[in-house]
Coordinates of C-alpha atoms in Angstrom, one line a residue:
Chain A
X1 CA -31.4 2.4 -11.4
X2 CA -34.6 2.1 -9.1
X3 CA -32.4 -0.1 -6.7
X4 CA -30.8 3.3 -5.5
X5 CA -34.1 4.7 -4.4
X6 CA -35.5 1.8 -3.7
X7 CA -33.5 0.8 -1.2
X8 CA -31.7 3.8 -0.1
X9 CA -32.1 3.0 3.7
X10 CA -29.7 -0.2 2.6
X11 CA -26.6 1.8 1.3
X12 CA -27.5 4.7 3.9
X13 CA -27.3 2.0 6.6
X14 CA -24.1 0.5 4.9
X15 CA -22.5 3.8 4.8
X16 CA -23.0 4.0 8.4
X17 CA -21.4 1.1 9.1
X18 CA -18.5 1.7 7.2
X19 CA -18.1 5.1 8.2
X20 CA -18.0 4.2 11.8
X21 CA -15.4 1.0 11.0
X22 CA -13.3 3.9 9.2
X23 CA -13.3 6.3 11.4
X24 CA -12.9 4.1 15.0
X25 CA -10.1 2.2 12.1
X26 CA -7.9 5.4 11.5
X27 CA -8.0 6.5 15.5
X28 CA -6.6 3.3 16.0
X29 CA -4.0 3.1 13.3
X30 CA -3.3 6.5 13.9
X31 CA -2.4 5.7 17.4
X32 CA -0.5 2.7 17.2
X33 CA 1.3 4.0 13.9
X34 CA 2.5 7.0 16.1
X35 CA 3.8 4.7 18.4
X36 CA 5.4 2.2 16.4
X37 CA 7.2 5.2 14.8
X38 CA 8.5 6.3 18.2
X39 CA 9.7 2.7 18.4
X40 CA 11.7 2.9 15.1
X41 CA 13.8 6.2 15.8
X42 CA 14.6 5.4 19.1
X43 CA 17.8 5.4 20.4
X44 CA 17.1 2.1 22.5
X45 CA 18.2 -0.9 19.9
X46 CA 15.3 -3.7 20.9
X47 CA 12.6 -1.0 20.8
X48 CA 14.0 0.3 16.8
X49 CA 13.9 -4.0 16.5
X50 CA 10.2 -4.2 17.8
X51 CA 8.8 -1.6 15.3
X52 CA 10.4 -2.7 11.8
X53 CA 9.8 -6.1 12.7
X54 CA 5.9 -4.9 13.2
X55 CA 6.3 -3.0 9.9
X56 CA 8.3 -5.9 7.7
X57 CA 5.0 -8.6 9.4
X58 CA 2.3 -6.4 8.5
X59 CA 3.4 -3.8 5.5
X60 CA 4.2 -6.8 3.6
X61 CA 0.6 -9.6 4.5
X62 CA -1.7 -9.3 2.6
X63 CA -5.1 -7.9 4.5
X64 CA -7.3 -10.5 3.4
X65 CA -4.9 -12.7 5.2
X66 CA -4.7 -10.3 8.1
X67 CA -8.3 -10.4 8.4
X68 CA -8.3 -13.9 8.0
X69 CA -6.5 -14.5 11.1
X70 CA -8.9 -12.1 13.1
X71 CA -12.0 -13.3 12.1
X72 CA -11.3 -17.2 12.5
X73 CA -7.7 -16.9 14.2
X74 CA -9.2 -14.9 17.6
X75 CA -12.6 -17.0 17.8
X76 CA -10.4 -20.0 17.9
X77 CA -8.3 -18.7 20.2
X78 CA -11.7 -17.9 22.5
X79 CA -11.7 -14.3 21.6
X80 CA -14.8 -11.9 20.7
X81 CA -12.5 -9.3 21.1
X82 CA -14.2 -7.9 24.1
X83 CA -11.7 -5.9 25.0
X84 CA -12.8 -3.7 22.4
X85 CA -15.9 -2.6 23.8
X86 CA -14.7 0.3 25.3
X87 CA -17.4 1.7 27.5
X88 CA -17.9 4.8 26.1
X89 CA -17.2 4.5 22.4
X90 CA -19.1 1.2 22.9
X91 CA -22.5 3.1 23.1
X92 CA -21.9 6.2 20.8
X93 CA -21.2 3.7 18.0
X94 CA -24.5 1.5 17.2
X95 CA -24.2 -1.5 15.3
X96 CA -27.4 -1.2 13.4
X97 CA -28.8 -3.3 16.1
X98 CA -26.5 -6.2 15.6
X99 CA -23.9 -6.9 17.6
X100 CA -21.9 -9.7 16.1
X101 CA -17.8 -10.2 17.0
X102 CA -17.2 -9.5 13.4
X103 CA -17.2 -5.9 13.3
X104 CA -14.6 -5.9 16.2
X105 CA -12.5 -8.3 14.3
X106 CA -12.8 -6.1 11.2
X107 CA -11.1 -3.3 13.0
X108 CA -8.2 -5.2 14.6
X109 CA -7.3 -6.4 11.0
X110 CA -7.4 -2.8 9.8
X111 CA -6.1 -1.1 12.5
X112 CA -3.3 -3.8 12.6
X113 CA -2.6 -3.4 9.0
X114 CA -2.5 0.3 8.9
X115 CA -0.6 1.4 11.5
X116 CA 2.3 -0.3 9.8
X117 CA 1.7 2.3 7.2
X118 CA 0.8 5.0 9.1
X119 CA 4.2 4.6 11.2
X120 CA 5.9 4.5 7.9
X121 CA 4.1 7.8 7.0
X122 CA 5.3 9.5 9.9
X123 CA 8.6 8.2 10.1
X124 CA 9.3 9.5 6.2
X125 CA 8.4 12.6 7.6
X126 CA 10.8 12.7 10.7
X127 CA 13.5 11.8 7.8
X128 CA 12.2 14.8 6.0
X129 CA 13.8 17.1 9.4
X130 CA 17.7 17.5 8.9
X131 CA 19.3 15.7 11.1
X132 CA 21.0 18.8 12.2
X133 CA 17.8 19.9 13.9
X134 CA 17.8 16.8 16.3
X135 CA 21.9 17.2 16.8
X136 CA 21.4 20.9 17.7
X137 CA 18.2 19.8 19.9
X138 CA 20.5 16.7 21.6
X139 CA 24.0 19.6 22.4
X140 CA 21.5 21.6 24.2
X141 CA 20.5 18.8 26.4
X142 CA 17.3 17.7 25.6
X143 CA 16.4 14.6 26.0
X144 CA 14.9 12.0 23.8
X145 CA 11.4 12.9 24.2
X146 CA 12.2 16.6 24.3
X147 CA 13.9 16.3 21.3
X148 CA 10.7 15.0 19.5
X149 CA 8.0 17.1 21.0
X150 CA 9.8 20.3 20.7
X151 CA 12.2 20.2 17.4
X152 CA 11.5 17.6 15.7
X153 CA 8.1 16.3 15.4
X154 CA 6.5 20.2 15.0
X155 CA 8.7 20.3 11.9
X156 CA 8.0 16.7 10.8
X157 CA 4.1 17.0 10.5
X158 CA 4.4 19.3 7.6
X159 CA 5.9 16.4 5.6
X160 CA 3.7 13.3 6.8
X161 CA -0.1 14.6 6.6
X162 CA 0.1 14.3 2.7
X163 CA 1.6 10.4 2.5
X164 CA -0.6 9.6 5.8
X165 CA -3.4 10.7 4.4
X166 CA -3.1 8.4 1.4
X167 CA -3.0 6.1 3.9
X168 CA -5.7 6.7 5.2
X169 CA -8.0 6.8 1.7
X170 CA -6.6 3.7 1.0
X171 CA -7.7 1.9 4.5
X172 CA -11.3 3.5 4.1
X173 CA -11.1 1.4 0.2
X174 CA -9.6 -1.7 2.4
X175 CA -12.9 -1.7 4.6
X176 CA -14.5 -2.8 1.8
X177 CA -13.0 -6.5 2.6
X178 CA -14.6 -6.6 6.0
X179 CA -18.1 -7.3 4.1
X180 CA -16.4 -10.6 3.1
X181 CA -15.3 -11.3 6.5
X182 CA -18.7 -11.6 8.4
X183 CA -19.8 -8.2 8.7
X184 CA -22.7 -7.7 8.0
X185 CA -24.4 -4.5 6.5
X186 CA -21.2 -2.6 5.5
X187 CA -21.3 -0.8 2.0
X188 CA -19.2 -4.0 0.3
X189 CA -21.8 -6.3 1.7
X190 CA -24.6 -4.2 1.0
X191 CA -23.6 -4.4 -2.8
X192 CA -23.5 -8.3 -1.6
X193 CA -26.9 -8.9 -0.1
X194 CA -29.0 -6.7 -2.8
X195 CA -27.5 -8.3 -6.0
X196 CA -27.3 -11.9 -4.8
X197 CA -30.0 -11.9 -2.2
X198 CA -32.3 -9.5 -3.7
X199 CA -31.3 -10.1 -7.4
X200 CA -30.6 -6.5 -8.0
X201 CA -28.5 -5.7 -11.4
X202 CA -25.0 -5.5 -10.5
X203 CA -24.2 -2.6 -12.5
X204 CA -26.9 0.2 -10.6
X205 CA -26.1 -1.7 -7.2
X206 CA -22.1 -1.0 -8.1
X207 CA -22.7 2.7 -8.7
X208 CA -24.7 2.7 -5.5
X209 CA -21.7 1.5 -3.0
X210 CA -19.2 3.8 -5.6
X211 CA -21.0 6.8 -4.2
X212 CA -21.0 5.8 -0.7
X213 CA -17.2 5.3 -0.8
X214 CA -16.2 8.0 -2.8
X215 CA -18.4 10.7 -0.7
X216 CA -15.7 9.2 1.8
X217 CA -12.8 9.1 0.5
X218 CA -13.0 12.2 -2.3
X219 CA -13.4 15.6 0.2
X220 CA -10.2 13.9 2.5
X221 CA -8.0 13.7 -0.6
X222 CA -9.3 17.4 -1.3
X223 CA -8.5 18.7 1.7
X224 CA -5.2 16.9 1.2
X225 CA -4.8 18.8 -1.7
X226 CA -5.5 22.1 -0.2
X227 CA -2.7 21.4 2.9
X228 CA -0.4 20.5 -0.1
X229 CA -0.6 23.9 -1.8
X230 CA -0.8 25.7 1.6
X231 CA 2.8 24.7 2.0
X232 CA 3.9 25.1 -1.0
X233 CA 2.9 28.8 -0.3
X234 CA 4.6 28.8 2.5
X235 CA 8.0 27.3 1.4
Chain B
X1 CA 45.9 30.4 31.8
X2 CA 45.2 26.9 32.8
X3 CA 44.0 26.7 36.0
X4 CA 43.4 23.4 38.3
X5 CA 42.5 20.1 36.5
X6 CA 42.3 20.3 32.6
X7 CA 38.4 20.7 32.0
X8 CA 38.2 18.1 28.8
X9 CA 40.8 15.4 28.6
X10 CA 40.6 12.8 26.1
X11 CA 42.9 9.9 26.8
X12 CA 44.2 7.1 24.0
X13 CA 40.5 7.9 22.0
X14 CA 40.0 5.7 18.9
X15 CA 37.0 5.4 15.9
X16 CA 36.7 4.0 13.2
X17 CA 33.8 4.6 10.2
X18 CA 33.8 1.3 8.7
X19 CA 37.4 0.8 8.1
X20 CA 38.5 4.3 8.0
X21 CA 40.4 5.2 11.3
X22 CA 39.1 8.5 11.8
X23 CA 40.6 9.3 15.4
X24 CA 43.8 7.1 15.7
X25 CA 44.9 6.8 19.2
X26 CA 44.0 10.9 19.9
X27 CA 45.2 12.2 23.5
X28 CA 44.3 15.9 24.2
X29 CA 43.5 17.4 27.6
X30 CA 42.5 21.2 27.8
X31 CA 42.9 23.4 30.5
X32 CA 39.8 25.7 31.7
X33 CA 39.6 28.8 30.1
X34 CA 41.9 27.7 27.6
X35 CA 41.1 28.0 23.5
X36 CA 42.2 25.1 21.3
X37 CA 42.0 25.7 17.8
X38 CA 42.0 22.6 15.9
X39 CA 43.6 22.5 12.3
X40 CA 44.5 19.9 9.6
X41 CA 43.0 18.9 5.9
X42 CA 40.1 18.0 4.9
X43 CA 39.3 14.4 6.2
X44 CA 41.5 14.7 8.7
X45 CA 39.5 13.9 11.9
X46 CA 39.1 17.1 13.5
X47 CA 35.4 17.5 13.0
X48 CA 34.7 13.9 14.5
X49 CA 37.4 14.9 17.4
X50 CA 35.0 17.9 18.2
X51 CA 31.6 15.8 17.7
X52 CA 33.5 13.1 20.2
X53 CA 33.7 16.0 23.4
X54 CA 29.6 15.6 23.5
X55 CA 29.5 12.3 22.3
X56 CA 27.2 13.1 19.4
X57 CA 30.0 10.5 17.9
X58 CA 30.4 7.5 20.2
X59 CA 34.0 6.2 20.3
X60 CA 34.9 2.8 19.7
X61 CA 38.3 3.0 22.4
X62 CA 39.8 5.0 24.9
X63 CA 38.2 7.9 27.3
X64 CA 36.7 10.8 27.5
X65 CA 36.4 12.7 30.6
X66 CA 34.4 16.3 31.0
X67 CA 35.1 18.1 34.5
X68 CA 36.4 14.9 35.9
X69 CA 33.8 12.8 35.2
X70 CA 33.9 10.4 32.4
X71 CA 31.8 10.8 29.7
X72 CA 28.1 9.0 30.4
X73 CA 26.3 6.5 27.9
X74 CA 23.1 7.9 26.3
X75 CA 20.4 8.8 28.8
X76 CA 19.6 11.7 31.6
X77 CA 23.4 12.0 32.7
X78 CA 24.3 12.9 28.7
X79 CA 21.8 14.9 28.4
X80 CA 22.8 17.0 31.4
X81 CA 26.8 16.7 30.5
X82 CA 25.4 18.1 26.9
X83 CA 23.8 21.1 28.5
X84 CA 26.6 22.1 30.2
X85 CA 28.8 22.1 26.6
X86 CA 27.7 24.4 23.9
X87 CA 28.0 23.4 20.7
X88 CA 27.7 25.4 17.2
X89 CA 27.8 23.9 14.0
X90 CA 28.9 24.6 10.4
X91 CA 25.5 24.4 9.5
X92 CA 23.9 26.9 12.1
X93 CA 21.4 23.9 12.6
X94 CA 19.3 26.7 14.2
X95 CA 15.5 25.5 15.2
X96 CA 13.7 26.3 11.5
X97 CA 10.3 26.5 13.3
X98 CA 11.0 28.6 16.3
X99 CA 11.6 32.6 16.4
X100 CA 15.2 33.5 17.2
X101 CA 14.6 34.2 21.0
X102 CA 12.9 31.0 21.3
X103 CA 15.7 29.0 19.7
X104 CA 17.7 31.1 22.2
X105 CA 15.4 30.4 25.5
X106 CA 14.1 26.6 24.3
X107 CA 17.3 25.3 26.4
X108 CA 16.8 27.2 29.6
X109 CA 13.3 26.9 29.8
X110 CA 12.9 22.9 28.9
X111 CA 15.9 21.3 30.1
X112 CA 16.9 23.5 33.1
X113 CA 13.6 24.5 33.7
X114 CA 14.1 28.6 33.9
X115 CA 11.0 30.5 34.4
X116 CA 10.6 31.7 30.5
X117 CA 10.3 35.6 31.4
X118 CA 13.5 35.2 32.8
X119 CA 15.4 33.1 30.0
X120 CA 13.4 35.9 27.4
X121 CA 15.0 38.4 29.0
X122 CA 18.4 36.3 29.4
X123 CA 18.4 35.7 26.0
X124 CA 17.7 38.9 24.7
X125 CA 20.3 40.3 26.9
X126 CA 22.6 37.4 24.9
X127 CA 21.2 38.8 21.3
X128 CA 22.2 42.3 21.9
X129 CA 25.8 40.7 22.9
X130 CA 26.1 39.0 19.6
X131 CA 24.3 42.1 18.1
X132 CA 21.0 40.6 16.4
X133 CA 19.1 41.4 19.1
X134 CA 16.5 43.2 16.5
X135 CA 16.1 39.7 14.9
X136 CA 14.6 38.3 18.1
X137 CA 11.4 38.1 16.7
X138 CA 12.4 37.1 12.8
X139 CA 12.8 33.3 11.8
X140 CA 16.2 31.8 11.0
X141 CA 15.4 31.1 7.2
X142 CA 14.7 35.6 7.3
X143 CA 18.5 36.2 8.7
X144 CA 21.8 35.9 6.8
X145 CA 24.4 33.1 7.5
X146 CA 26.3 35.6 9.6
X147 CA 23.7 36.8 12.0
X148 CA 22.0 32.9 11.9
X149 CA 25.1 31.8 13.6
X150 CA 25.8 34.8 16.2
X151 CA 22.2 33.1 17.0
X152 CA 23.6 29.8 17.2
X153 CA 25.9 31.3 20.0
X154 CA 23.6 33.3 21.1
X155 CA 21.5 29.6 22.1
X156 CA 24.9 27.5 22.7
X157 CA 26.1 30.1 25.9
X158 CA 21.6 30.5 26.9
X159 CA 22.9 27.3 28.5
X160 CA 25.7 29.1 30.8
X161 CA 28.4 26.2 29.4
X162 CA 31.8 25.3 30.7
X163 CA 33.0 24.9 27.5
X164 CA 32.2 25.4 24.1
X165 CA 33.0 23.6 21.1
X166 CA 32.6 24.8 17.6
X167 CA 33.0 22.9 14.3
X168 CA 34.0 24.9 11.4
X169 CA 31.2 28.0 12.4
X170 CA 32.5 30.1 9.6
X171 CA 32.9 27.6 6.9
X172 CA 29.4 28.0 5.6
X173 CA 29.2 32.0 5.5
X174 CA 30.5 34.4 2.7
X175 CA 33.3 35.5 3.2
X176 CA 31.9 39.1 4.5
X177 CA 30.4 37.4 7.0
X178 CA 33.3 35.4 8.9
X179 CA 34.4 38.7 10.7
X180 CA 31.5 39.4 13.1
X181 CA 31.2 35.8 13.9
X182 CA 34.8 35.5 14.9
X183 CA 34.5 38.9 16.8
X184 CA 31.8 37.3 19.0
X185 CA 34.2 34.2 19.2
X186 CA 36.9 36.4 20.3
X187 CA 35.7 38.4 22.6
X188 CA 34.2 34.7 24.2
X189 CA 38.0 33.7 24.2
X190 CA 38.7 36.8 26.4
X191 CA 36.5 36.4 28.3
X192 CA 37.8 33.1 29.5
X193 CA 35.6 30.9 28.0
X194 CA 37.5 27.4 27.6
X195 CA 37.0 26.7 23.7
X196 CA 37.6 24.0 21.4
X197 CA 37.6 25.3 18.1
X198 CA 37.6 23.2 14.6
X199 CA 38.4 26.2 11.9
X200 CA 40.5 26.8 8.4
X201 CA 40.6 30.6 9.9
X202 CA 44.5 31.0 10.2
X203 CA 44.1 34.6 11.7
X204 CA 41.6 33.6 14.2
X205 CA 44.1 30.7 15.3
X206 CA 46.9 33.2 15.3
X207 CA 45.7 36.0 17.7
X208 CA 43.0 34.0 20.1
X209 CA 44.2 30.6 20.6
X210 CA 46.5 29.8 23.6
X211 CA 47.2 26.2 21.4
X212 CA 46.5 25.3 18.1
X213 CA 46.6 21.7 17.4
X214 CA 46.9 20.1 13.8
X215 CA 45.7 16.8 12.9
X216 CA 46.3 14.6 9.7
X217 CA 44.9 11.3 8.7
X218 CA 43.0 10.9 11.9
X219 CA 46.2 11.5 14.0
X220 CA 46.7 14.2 16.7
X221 CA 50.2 15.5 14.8
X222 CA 51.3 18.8 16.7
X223 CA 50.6 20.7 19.8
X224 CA 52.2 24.1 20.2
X225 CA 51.2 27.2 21.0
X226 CA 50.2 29.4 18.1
X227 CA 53.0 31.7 17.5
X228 CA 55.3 28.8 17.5
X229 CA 53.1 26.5 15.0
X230 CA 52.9 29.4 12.8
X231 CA 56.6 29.9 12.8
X232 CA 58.6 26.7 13.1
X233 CA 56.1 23.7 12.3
X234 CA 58.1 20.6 13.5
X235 CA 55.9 17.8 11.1
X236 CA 56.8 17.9 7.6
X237 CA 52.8 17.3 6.9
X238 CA 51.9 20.4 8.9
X239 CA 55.0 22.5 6.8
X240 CA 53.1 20.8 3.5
X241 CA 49.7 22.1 5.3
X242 CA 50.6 25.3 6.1
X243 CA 52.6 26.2 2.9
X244 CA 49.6 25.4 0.8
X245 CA 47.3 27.4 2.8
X246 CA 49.5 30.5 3.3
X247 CA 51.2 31.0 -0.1
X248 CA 47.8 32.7 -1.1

């Protein structure tokens, strides 16, 4: 068990990296989840056609093949995905000195792939409103985007945080592919690079990254928990 | 009563739900100010006729026109021709997440853009009409069926409408309640509001509608004025209706 002190600045480093791939990851799904889900209720029949055909494409690929196509798919299409490197966000976010395309492609795949879920999460919760809500909202007058902002979404939220944060748990779990897919340093490669490279023992090396990903992923589905009994209260 | 062009006219209006006909071939114009109480079994279309006046149900043929204009497809103008009907529902369908004086001022204050101390004070001025206006601050799931859908007015006329429609307000409330919900809608009738009103409330029909109109199997059957219905129904369906409902 000397690997995990021994080389705690590797899975420190690795947990970095995948914390920063999760959490630029579940902005991203977030965001384009929320707008596919717009897509999908809205009253405008192409728009309801672009977002389940996004969902039926990318609920149902697997991610290795989603990542797949970003990491080989965009380079030979003459991508780095550049367009990624958002000023900003660019420098808060350091890539342990390395700044290879496949950390940008990582995130593409998982954003891509989650926000198919994440728009499914929000839409089970606008299903969740009674459709009398959005009728009352629509005899008053309001349009559309009223409709959502003032009745229905405030009342949908309630339903979605629990499934969306599954969601999200299960992306942060997902990351673990994007060590297979180039980058390098994350927790999965970390386990990677110290048992083959370094000839670790697998088994003290596999607690190691266990650690790193449940110190992620266990206090979210607490505080998941605690929102879930909160409303139970309240109802 | 009626006064000038007929406010809501619906001309040669069909729909169908799959292959039911639920509104076969319906022509129906109402005055302004006038109150058309809608009747007929279960089934029988005259929810869906209601729902048709603000298009929450598209029809598949004919026309609808509201004030003279036709009705518009979804977008802005609906939107507006919506805010100037009121609607109440079976259902109360009242805001679950909002106070009852913001269900009330929500209207005025986002779609016709009201300063909100003066829709508060409009719409507690409209609460103490209906009489709830010490709920004002309470939540809809707090207030009984009866006082949730004097709210449900309450909101609907918020939005100063030409017309209001209502679609069986009083079939969801115990029976102690159905009185101080058709007061208000009374004393809405005389005041000249023009109503359309779906209900199984013979008495209401009886002493505030100028028409009552009865409807069977997605047909618009018979148009007479109340007192006339009531006495001499011409259809043998509406003699069938009425003797079941009024032999107990």
């Amino acid at each position: 068990m000397n690997v995990l002190i021994d080389k705690f600045d590797v899975f420190a480093g690795g947990f970095w990296l995948t914390l920063q791939l999760c959490l630029l990851a579940a902005i991203g799904a977030l965001l384009l989840g929320a707008l596919l889900a717009v897509l999908r209720i809205s009253p405008v029949p192409p728009l309801r056609a672009v977002g389940t055909g996004y969902v039926n494409v990318f609920r149902n690929m697997p991610l290795t093949v989603v990542m797949f196509f970003a990491a080989f798919g965009l380079p030979a299409l003459g991508s780095n995905a550049d367009f990624l490197r958002i000023p900003v966000i660019d420098s808060l976010f350091t890539r342990l000195g390395t700044d290879l395309p496949y950390f940008r492609f990582a995130l593409i795949a998982l954003v891509l792939y989650t926000a198919a879920f994440v728009c499914e999460a929000l839409r089970s919760g606008v299903n969740a409103v009674p459709a009398g809500q959005a009728e009352a909202a629509r005899s008053l007058g309001l349009t559309f985007g009223q409709n959502l902002r003032y009745v229905v979404l405030p009342q949908s939220w309630k339903a979605s945080v629990v499934p969306l944060g599954s969601v999200i748990i299960a992306m942060i779990k997902n990351s673990a592919l994007a060590g297979f897919f180039g980058v390098v340093g994350d927790l999965s490669a970390t386990a990677d690079q110290l048992t083959g490279a370094e000839g670790y023992a697998f088994v003290p090396v596999a607690i190691g990254i266990s650690i790193g990903y449940l110190i992620m992923t266990v206090p979210l589905g607490a505080l998941l928990d605690r929102i879930e009994k909160r409303q139970a209260v309240a109802r | 009563m009626t006064k000038g062009e007929p406010l809501i006219v619906l001309d040669g209006v069909n729909k169908w739900f799959g292959p039911l006909h639920v509104l076969d071939d319906v022509s129906l114009s109402v005055g302004r100010g006038e109150v058309v109480v809608v009747i007929g079994p279960s089934g029988s279309g005259k929810s869906t006729l209601c729902r048709t006046i603000n298009r929450l149900e598209p029809i598949d043929s004919g026309t609808i026109t509201f004030d003279g204009q036709p009705l518009p497809a979804e977008g802005k103008a609906l939107a507006r021709l919506r805010s100037e009907v009121g609607m109440v529902f079976q259902s109360f369908n009242l805001f679950a997440h909002k106070t009852i004086l913001e269900n009330v001022t929500l209207g005025p204050i986002k779609v016709r853009g009201e300063k909100p101390a003066a829709a508060r004070e409009r719409g507690l001025a409209l609460l103490d009409r209906v009489g709830i206006a010490n709920q004002a601050d309470k939540f809809p799931a707090q207030l009984s069926g009866g006082q949730q859908q004097r709210a449900a007015i309450a909101r609907a006329l918020a939005m100063q409408p030409k017309a209001m429609l209502f679609d069986e307000p009083t079939s969801a409330l115990d029976p102690e309640m159905v009185g101080e919900v058709l007061d208000v809608m009374t004393s809405l009738a005389r005041e000249g509001m023009t109503m359309v009103v779906v209900t199984h409330e013979m008495g209401f029909a009886r002493h505030a509608a100028n028409r009552v109109i009865f409807m069977a199997d997605g047909q618009l059957v018979e148009d007479a004025p109340p007192a006339e219905f009531f006495a001499n129904p011409r259809s043998e369906r509406a003699r069938d209706f009425l003797s079941k409902i009024l032999t107990h």
